[in-house]
PDB file of C-alpha atoms in Angstrom:
ATOM      1  CA  MET A   1      26.134   4.694 -15.646  1.00 88.00           C
ATOM      2  CA  HIS A   2      26.023   1.977 -18.295  1.00 93.00           C
ATOM      3  CA  ARG A   3      23.432  -0.750 -18.809  1.00 95.00           C
ATOM      4  CA  THR A   4      25.653  -3.498 -17.354  1.00 95.00           C
ATOM      5  CA  GLU A   5      26.329  -1.535 -14.162  1.00 95.00           C
ATOM      6  CA  ALA A   6      22.622  -0.664 -13.873  1.00 96.00           C
ATOM      7  CA  LEU A   7      21.591  -4.307 -14.300  1.00 97.00           C
ATOM      8  CA  ASN A   8      24.096  -5.343 -11.627  1.00 96.00           C
ATOM      9  CA  ILE A   9      22.518  -2.883  -9.178  1.00 96.00           C
ATOM     10  CA  LEU A  10      18.992  -4.071  -9.967  1.00 97.00           C
ATOM     11  CA  LYS A  11      19.872  -7.765  -9.837  1.00 96.00           C
ATOM     12  CA  ALA A  12      21.414  -7.175  -6.404  1.00 96.00           C
ATOM     13  CA  ILE A  13      18.108  -6.089  -4.828  1.00 96.00           C
ATOM     14  CA  PRO A  14      18.116  -8.337  -1.741  1.00 95.00           C
ATOM     15  CA  GLU A  15      14.336  -8.613  -1.297  1.00 95.00           C
ATOM     16  CA  PRO A  16      11.306  -7.145  -3.069  1.00 96.00           C
ATOM     17  CA  MET A  17      10.872  -3.461  -2.358  1.00 94.00           C
ATOM     18  CA  LEU A  18       7.946  -1.101  -2.718  1.00 95.00           C
ATOM     19  CA  VAL A  19       8.314   2.211  -4.507  1.00 94.00           C
ATOM     20  CA  ASP A  20       5.447   4.687  -4.395  1.00 91.00           C
ATOM     21  CA  GLY A  21       5.155   6.361  -7.792  1.00 89.00           C
ATOM     22  CA  GLY A  22       2.707   8.912  -6.434  1.00 88.00           C
ATOM     23  CA  TYR A  23      -0.665  10.064  -7.632  1.00 87.00           C
ATOM     24  CA  TRP A  24      -1.636  11.129 -11.111  1.00 83.00           C
ATOM     25  CA  LYS A  25      -4.986  12.213 -12.537  1.00 81.00           C
ATOM     26  CA  PHE A  26      -6.393   8.655 -12.713  1.00 83.00           C
ATOM     27  CA  GLY A  27      -5.033   7.179  -9.483  1.00 85.00           C
ATOM     28  CA  ARG A  28      -1.860   6.061  -7.758  1.00 90.00           C
ATOM     29  CA  MET A  29       1.125   4.197  -9.207  1.00 92.00           C
ATOM     30  CA  LEU A  30       2.933   1.635  -7.071  1.00 94.00           C
ATOM     31  CA  TYR A  31       5.945  -0.427  -8.084  1.00 95.00           C
ATOM     32  CA  VAL A  32       7.487  -3.554  -6.645  1.00 97.00           C
ATOM     33  CA  LEU A  33      11.119  -4.067  -7.571  1.00 97.00           C
ATOM     34  CA  THR A  34      12.768  -7.475  -7.364  1.00 97.00           C
ATOM     35  CA  ASN A  35      16.126  -8.775  -8.476  1.00 97.00           C
ATOM     36  CA  GLU A  36      14.343 -10.168 -11.561  1.00 97.00           C
ATOM     37  CA  GLY A  37      12.351  -7.147 -12.635  1.00 97.00           C
ATOM     38  CA  LEU A  38       9.550  -4.674 -12.066  1.00 97.00           C
ATOM     39  CA  LEU A  39       5.888  -5.146 -11.202  1.00 97.00           C
ATOM     40  CA  THR A  40       3.670  -2.119 -11.838  1.00 94.00           C
ATOM     41  CA  VAL A  41       0.350  -1.601 -10.074  1.00 93.00           C
ATOM     42  CA  ASP A  42      -1.911   1.110 -11.461  1.00 90.00           C
ATOM     43  CA  CYS A  43      -4.431   1.850  -8.706  1.00 89.00           C
ATOM     44  CA  ARG A  44      -7.240   3.393 -10.734  1.00 84.00           C
ATOM     45  CA  VAL A  45     -10.164   1.611  -9.068  1.00 78.00           C
ATOM     46  CA  TYR A  46      -9.079   1.819  -5.426  1.00 85.00           C
ATOM     47  CA  ASP A  47      -5.989   2.569  -3.367  1.00 88.00           C
ATOM     48  CA  PRO A  48      -4.861  -0.665  -1.697  1.00 93.00           C
ATOM     49  CA  MET A  49      -2.838   1.090   1.012  1.00 93.00           C
ATOM     50  CA  ILE A  50      -4.762   3.342   3.351  1.00 93.00           C
ATOM     51  CA  GLY A  51      -3.482   5.609   6.067  1.00 94.00           C
ATOM     52  CA  PRO A  52      -2.609   6.985   8.347  1.00 96.00           C
ATOM     53  CA  ILE A  53      -5.875   6.320  10.159  1.00 97.00           C
ATOM     54  CA  ALA A  54      -5.919   8.060  13.537  1.00 97.00           C
ATOM     55  CA  PHE A  55      -8.595   9.426  15.819  1.00 97.00           C
ATOM     56  CA  SER A  56      -8.409  11.486  18.979  1.00 97.00           C
ATOM     57  CA  LEU A  57     -10.007  10.247  22.188  1.00 97.00           C
ATOM     58  CA  GLN A  58     -13.002  12.513  21.534  1.00 97.00           C
ATOM     59  CA  GLN A  59     -13.393  11.297  17.936  1.00 97.00           C
ATOM     60  CA  TYR A  60     -13.036   7.714  19.130  1.00 97.00           C
ATOM     61  CA  ALA A  61     -15.883   8.222  21.628  1.00 97.00           C
ATOM     62  CA  GLU A  62     -18.095   9.709  18.896  1.00 97.00           C
ATOM     63  CA  ILE A  63     -17.360   6.845  16.502  1.00 97.00           C
ATOM     64  CA  ARG A  64     -18.139   4.236  19.161  1.00 96.00           C
ATOM     65  CA  GLU A  65     -21.438   5.977  19.895  1.00 96.00           C
ATOM     66  CA  ILE A  66     -22.412   5.970  16.197  1.00 96.00           C
ATOM     67  CA  ALA A  67     -21.416   2.297  15.920  1.00 95.00           C
ATOM     68  CA  LYS A  68     -23.937   1.351  18.628  1.00 93.00           C
ATOM     69  CA  GLU A  69     -26.806   2.369  16.335  1.00 92.00           C
ATOM     70  CA  TYR A  70     -26.402  -0.796  14.227  1.00 92.00           C
ATOM     71  CA  GLU A  71     -25.880  -4.457  15.036  1.00 90.00           C
ATOM     72  CA  THR A  72     -22.817  -4.794  12.773  1.00 91.00           C
ATOM     73  CA  LEU A  73     -20.235  -2.409  11.414  1.00 92.00           C
ATOM     74  CA  GLU A  74     -20.845  -3.604   7.838  1.00 88.00           C
ATOM     75  CA  GLU A  75     -24.451  -2.407   7.846  1.00 90.00           C
ATOM     76  CA  ASN A  76     -23.611   0.940   9.442  1.00 93.00           C
ATOM     77  CA  ASP A  77     -23.780   3.547   6.674  1.00 92.00           C
ATOM     78  CA  ASP A  78     -23.081   6.383   9.117  1.00 94.00           C
ATOM     79  CA  LEU A  79     -19.435   5.383   9.580  1.00 96.00           C
ATOM     80  CA  ASP A  80     -16.681   5.932   7.034  1.00 94.00           C
ATOM     81  CA  PRO A  81     -14.678   2.875   5.938  1.00 92.00           C
ATOM     82  CA  ASP A  82     -11.620   3.965   7.933  1.00 94.00           C
ATOM     83  CA  GLU A  83     -13.779   4.387  11.056  1.00 96.00           C
ATOM     84  CA  LYS A  84     -15.149   0.864  10.590  1.00 96.00           C
ATOM     85  CA  LEU A  85     -11.621  -0.524  10.219  1.00 96.00           C
ATOM     86  CA  PHE A  86     -10.477   1.321  13.318  1.00 97.00           C
ATOM     87  CA  LEU A  87     -13.281  -0.166  15.414  1.00 96.00           C
ATOM     88  CA  PHE A  88     -13.146  -3.641  13.882  1.00 96.00           C
ATOM     89  CA  TYR A  89      -9.428  -3.990  14.635  1.00 97.00           C
ATOM     90  CA  ASP A  90      -9.685  -2.326  18.067  1.00 96.00           C
ATOM     91  CA  GLY A  91      -7.602   0.709  17.167  1.00 96.00           C
ATOM     92  CA  GLN A  92      -6.432   2.891  20.028  1.00 97.00           C
ATOM     93  CA  PRO A  93      -6.976   6.663  20.121  1.00 97.00           C
ATOM     94  CA  ASP A  94      -4.075   8.887  19.039  1.00 97.00           C
ATOM     95  CA  VAL A  95      -2.186   6.007  17.379  1.00 97.00           C
ATOM     96  CA  PRO A  96      -1.759   6.213  13.596  1.00 98.00           C
ATOM     97  CA  TYR A  97      -2.667   2.979  11.786  1.00 98.00           C
ATOM     98  CA  TYR A  98      -2.386   1.812   8.200  1.00 97.00           C
ATOM     99  CA  ALA A  99      -4.410  -0.718   6.254  1.00 97.00           C
ATOM    100  CA  PHE A 100      -3.948  -2.907   3.208  1.00 97.00           C
ATOM    101  CA  GLN A 101      -7.116  -3.515   1.191  1.00 95.00           C
ATOM    102  CA  PRO A 102      -6.515  -6.645  -0.924  1.00 94.00           C
ATOM    103  CA  CYS A 103      -9.346  -5.937  -3.373  1.00 92.00           C
ATOM    104  CA  ASP A 104     -12.039  -3.398  -4.096  1.00 88.00           C
ATOM    105  CA  ASP A 105     -15.019  -3.866  -1.745  1.00 88.00           C
ATOM    106  CA  ALA A 106     -13.059  -6.154   0.580  1.00 92.00           C
ATOM    107  CA  VAL A 107     -14.810  -7.204   3.771  1.00 94.00           C
ATOM    108  CA  LEU A 108     -13.278  -5.969   7.019  1.00 95.00           C
ATOM    109  CA  GLU A 109     -11.805  -9.394   7.845  1.00 96.00           C
ATOM    110  CA  ASP A 110      -9.717  -9.352   4.661  1.00 96.00           C
ATOM    111  CA  TYR A 111      -7.804  -6.171   5.464  1.00 97.00           C
ATOM    112  CA  VAL A 112      -4.375  -6.070   7.097  1.00 97.00           C
ATOM    113  CA  PHE A 113      -4.434  -3.393   9.812  1.00 98.00           C
ATOM    114  CA  SER A 114      -1.344  -2.291  11.700  1.00 98.00           C
ATOM    115  CA  ALA A 115       0.371   0.645  13.354  1.00 98.00           C
ATOM    116  CA  ASP A 116       3.526  -0.436  11.503  1.00 98.00           C
ATOM    117  CA  ILE A 117       3.425   0.596   7.846  1.00 96.00           C
ATOM    118  CA  VAL A 118       6.033  -2.083   7.072  1.00 96.00           C
ATOM    119  CA  ASP A 119       3.365  -4.746   7.744  1.00 97.00           C
ATOM    120  CA  ILE A 120       1.090  -3.082   5.207  1.00 97.00           C
ATOM    121  CA  GLU A 121       3.833  -2.781   2.606  1.00 96.00           C
ATOM    122  CA  LYS A 122       4.762  -6.468   3.071  1.00 97.00           C
ATOM    123  CA  ALA A 123       1.134  -7.519   2.557  1.00 97.00           C
ATOM    124  CA  PHE A 124       0.945  -5.433  -0.616  1.00 97.00           C
ATOM    125  CA  ILE A 125       4.235  -6.816  -1.938  1.00 97.00           C
ATOM    126  CA  GLU A 126       3.130 -10.400  -1.220  1.00 96.00           C
ATOM    127  CA  GLN A 127      -0.039  -9.961  -3.242  1.00 95.00           C
ATOM    128  CA  THR A 128       1.736  -8.097  -6.043  1.00 95.00           C
ATOM    129  CA  LEU A 129       4.389 -10.788  -6.536  1.00 95.00           C
ATOM    130  CA  ASP A 130       1.683 -12.943  -8.123  1.00 92.00           C
ATOM    131  CA  GLY A 131       1.416 -10.406 -10.960  1.00 92.00           C
ATOM    132  CA  THR A 132       3.219 -10.002 -14.255  1.00 94.00           C
ATOM    133  CA  ILE A 133       6.858  -9.082 -13.927  1.00 96.00           C
ATOM    134  CA  GLU A 134       8.671  -6.976 -16.504  1.00 97.00           C
ATOM    135  CA  LEU A 135      12.200  -8.360 -16.601  1.00 97.00           C
ATOM    136  CA  TRP A 136      15.102  -5.942 -16.249  1.00 98.00           C
ATOM    137  CA  GLU A 137      16.829  -7.512 -19.263  1.00 96.00           C
ATOM    138  CA  GLY A 138      13.817  -6.779 -21.458  1.00 96.00           C
ATOM    139  CA  MET A 139      13.757  -3.054 -20.693  1.00 96.00           C
ATOM    140  CA  ASP A 140      15.454  -0.421 -22.764  1.00 95.00           C
ATOM    141  CA  GLU A 141      18.709   1.022 -21.451  1.00 96.00           C
ATOM    142  CA  LYS A 142      17.196   4.340 -20.384  1.00 96.00           C
ATOM    143  CA  ARG A 143      14.581   2.703 -18.088  1.00 96.00           C
ATOM    144  CA  VAL A 144      17.087   0.257 -16.627  1.00 97.00           C
ATOM    145  CA  ILE A 145      19.439   3.111 -15.766  1.00 96.00           C
ATOM    146  CA  GLU A 146      16.614   5.250 -14.313  1.00 96.00           C
ATOM    147  CA  TRP A 147      15.503   2.443 -11.992  1.00 97.00           C
ATOM    148  CA  ALA A 148      19.074   1.582 -11.002  1.00 96.00           C
ATOM    149  CA  GLU A 149      19.810   5.231 -10.166  1.00 95.00           C
ATOM    150  CA  ARG A 150      16.651   5.387  -8.094  1.00 92.00           C
ATOM    151  CA  VAL A 151      17.616   2.249  -6.165  1.00 93.00           C
ATOM    152  CA  ALA A 152      21.236   3.369  -5.756  1.00 89.00           C
ATOM    153  CA  SER A 153      20.294   6.844  -4.526  1.00 84.00           C
ATOM    154  CA  HIS A 154      18.038   5.430  -1.821  1.00 74.00           C
ATOM    155  CA  GLY A 155      20.128   2.505  -0.659  1.00 63.00           C
ATOM    156  CA  ASP A 156      18.292  -0.756  -0.124  1.00 48.00           C
ATOM    157  CA  ALA A 157      15.115   1.013   1.112  1.00 41.00           C
ATOM    158  CA  GLY A 158      14.178   2.059  -2.415  1.00 41.00           C
ATOM    159  CA  GLU A 159      11.795   4.770  -1.262  1.00 41.00           C
TER     160      GLU A 159
END
């Protein structure tokens, strides 16, 4: 593949797509690809996408019982953050949910919580599009080709 062909593939990305770069020793790498370029998110402080979050009926009953010990979920130190999210958004037992945390130490109301991971990915992409984009044209040939091959090998899903 040549640079021109690779750029044509990348510039044909129909809508922003999320690519999970995986975890490394300091955190998680996430990428948003657009027809203009690449946005890189280095998640060293916190992971903005959480899940799956799922609890059995028995676990759900235990969590609800613990939640009764405090007036609000925020002040309850006995519950894990994912348990608080599950209760706050009225999660149902045995259903896997995902959450988007827009910033470190976000309040429960600021999260996006859904059983559909696509909703979470869209929320992440929306926030990320406000960041700095590295234009495809400004990248060296090797990187352009690597990203184009990745996009081409996975169709328009990019994952």
